[in-house]
mmCIF file of C-alpha atoms in Angstrom:
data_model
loop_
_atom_site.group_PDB
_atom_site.id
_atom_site.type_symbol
_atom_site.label_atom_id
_atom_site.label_comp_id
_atom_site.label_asym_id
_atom_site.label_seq_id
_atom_site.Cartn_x
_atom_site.Cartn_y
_atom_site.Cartn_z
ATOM 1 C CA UNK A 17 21.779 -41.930 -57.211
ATOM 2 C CA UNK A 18 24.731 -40.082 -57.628
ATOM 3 C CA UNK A 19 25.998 -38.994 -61.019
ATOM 4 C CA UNK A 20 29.148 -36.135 -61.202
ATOM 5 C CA UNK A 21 30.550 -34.984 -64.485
ATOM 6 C CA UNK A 22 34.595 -33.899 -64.737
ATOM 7 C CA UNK A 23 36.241 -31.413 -67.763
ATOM 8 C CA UNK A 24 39.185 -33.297 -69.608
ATOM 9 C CA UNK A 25 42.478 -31.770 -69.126
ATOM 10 C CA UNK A 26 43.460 -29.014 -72.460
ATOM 11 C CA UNK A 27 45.762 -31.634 -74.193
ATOM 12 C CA UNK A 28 42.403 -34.041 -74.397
ATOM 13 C CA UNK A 29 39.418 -31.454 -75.006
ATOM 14 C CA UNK A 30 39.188 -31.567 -78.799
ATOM 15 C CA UNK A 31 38.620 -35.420 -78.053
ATOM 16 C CA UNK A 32 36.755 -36.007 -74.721
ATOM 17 C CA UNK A 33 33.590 -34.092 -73.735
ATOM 18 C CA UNK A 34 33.632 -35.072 -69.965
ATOM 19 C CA UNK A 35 34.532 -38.093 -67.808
ATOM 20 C CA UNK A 36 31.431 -39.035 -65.601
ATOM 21 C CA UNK A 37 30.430 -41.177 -62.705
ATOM 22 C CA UNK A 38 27.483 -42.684 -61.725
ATOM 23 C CA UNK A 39 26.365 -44.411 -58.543
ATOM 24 C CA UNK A 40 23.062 -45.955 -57.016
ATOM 25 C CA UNK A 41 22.664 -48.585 -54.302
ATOM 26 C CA UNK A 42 19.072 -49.097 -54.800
ATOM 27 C CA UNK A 43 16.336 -48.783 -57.222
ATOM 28 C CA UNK A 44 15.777 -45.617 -59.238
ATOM 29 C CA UNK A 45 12.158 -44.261 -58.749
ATOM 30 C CA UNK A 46 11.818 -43.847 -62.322
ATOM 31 C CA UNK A 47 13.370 -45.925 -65.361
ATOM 32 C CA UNK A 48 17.082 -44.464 -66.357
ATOM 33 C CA UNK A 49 16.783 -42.631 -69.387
ATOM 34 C CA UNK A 50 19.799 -41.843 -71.659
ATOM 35 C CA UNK A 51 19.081 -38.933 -74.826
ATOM 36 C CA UNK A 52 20.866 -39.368 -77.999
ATOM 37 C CA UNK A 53 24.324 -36.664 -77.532
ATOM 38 C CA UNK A 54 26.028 -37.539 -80.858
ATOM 39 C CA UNK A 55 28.776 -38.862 -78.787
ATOM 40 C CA UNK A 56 29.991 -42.612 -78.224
ATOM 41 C CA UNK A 57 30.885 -43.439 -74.605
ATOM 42 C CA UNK A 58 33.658 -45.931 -73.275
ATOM 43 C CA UNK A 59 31.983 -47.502 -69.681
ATOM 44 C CA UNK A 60 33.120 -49.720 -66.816
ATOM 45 C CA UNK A 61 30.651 -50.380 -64.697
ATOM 46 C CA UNK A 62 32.773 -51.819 -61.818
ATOM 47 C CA UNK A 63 29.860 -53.514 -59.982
ATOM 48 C CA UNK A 64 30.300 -56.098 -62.590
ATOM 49 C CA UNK A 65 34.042 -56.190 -62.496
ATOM 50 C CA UNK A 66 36.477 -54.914 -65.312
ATOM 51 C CA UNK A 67 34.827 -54.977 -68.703
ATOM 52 C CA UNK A 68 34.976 -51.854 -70.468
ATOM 53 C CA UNK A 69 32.766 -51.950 -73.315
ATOM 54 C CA UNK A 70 31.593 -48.835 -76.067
ATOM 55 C CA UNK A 71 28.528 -47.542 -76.115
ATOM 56 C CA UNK A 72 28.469 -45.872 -79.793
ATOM 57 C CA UNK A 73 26.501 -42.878 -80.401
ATOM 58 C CA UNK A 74 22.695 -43.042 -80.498
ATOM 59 C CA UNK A 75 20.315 -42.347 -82.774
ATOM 60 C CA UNK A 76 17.209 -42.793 -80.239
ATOM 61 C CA UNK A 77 16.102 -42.289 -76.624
ATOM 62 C CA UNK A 78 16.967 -45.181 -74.640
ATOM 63 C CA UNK A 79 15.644 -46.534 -71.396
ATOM 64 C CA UNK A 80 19.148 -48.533 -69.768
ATOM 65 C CA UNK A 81 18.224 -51.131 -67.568
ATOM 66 C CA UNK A 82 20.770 -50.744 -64.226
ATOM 67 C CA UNK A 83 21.583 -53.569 -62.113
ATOM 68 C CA UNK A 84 22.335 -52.759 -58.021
ATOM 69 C CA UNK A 85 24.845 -52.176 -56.632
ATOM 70 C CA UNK A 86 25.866 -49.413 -59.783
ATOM 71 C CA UNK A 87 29.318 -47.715 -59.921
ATOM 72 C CA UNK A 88 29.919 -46.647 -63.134
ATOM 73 C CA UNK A 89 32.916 -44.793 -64.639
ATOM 74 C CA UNK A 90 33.584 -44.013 -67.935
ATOM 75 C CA UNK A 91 34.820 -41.102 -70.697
ATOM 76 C CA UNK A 92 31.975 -39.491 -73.153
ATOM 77 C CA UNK A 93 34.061 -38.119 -76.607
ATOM 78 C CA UNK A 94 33.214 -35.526 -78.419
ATOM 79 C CA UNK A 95 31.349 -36.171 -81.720
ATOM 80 C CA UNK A 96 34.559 -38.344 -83.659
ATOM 81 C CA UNK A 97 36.828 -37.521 -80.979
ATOM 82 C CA UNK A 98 37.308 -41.476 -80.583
ATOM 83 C CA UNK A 99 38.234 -42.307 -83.728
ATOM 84 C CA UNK A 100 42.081 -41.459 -82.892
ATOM 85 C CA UNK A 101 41.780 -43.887 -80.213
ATOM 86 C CA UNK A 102 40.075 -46.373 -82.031
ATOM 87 C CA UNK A 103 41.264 -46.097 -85.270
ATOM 88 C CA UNK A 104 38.188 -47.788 -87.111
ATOM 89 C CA UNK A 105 35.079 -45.839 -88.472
ATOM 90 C CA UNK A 106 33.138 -44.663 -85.854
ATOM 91 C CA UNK A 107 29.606 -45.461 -87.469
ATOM 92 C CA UNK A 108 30.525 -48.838 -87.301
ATOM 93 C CA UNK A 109 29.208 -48.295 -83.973
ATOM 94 C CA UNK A 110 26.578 -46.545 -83.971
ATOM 95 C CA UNK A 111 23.117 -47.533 -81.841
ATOM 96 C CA UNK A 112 26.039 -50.656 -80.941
ATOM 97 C CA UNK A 113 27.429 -52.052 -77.552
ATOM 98 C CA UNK A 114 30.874 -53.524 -77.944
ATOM 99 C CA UNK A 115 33.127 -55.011 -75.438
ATOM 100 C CA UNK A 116 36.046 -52.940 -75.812
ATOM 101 C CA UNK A 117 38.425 -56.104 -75.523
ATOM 102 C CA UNK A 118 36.660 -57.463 -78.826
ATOM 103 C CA UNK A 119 38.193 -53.544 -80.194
ATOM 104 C CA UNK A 120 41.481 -54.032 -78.452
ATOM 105 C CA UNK A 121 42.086 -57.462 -78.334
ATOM 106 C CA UNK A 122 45.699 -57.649 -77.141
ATOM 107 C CA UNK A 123 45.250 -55.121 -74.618
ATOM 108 C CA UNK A 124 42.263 -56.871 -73.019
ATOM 109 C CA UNK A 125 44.611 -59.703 -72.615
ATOM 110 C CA UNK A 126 47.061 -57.967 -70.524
ATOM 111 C CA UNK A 127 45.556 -55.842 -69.071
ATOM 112 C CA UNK A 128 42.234 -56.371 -67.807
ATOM 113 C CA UNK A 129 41.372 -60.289 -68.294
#
């Protein structure tokens, strides 16, 4: 598995913690465990073609089931630093898993269905 973490330009740092990318072509040798960070999480995982969804922030541990072939991108906020980008209360989605084209509904038409 590979996973690599990348700083936000200054203009997007009081929003965006880190962008991060994670990639396995086989099975882990242990299940993949994700701690609760206080931050909400927008993920492609382009193994299973282009469906961003959110992951809101966690209140629990979690053990995330990956699928092989993984290549995973996505953008970790900082705690509320989504909510610009949002623009809807942000513990609406917490411990939630949204499909970020049921969020923006226009934009998932043209641009990634």
């Amino acid at each position: 598995m590979r996973y690599v973490e990348v700083l936000p330009c200054a203009a997007l740092a009081p929003y965006v913690r880190c962008y991060w990318a994670m990639e396995a072509s086989g099975p882990l040798p242990g299940p993949h465990r994700v701690m609760p960070d206080g931050c909400l999480d927008i993920l492609v995982d382009l193994a299973d073609g282009v469906r961003p969804k959110v992951v809101g922030a966690m209140r629990t541990a979690a053990v995330v089931p990956l699928t092989f072939p993984t290549s995973i991108v996505a953008v970790r906020f900082r705690p509320g630093g989504a909510q610009p980008f949002l623009r809807l209360p942000l513990q609406e989605l917490t411990d939630a898993q949204v499909a970020l084209g049921d969020l923006w509904p226009r934009v998932a038409r043209e641009g990634w269905e």
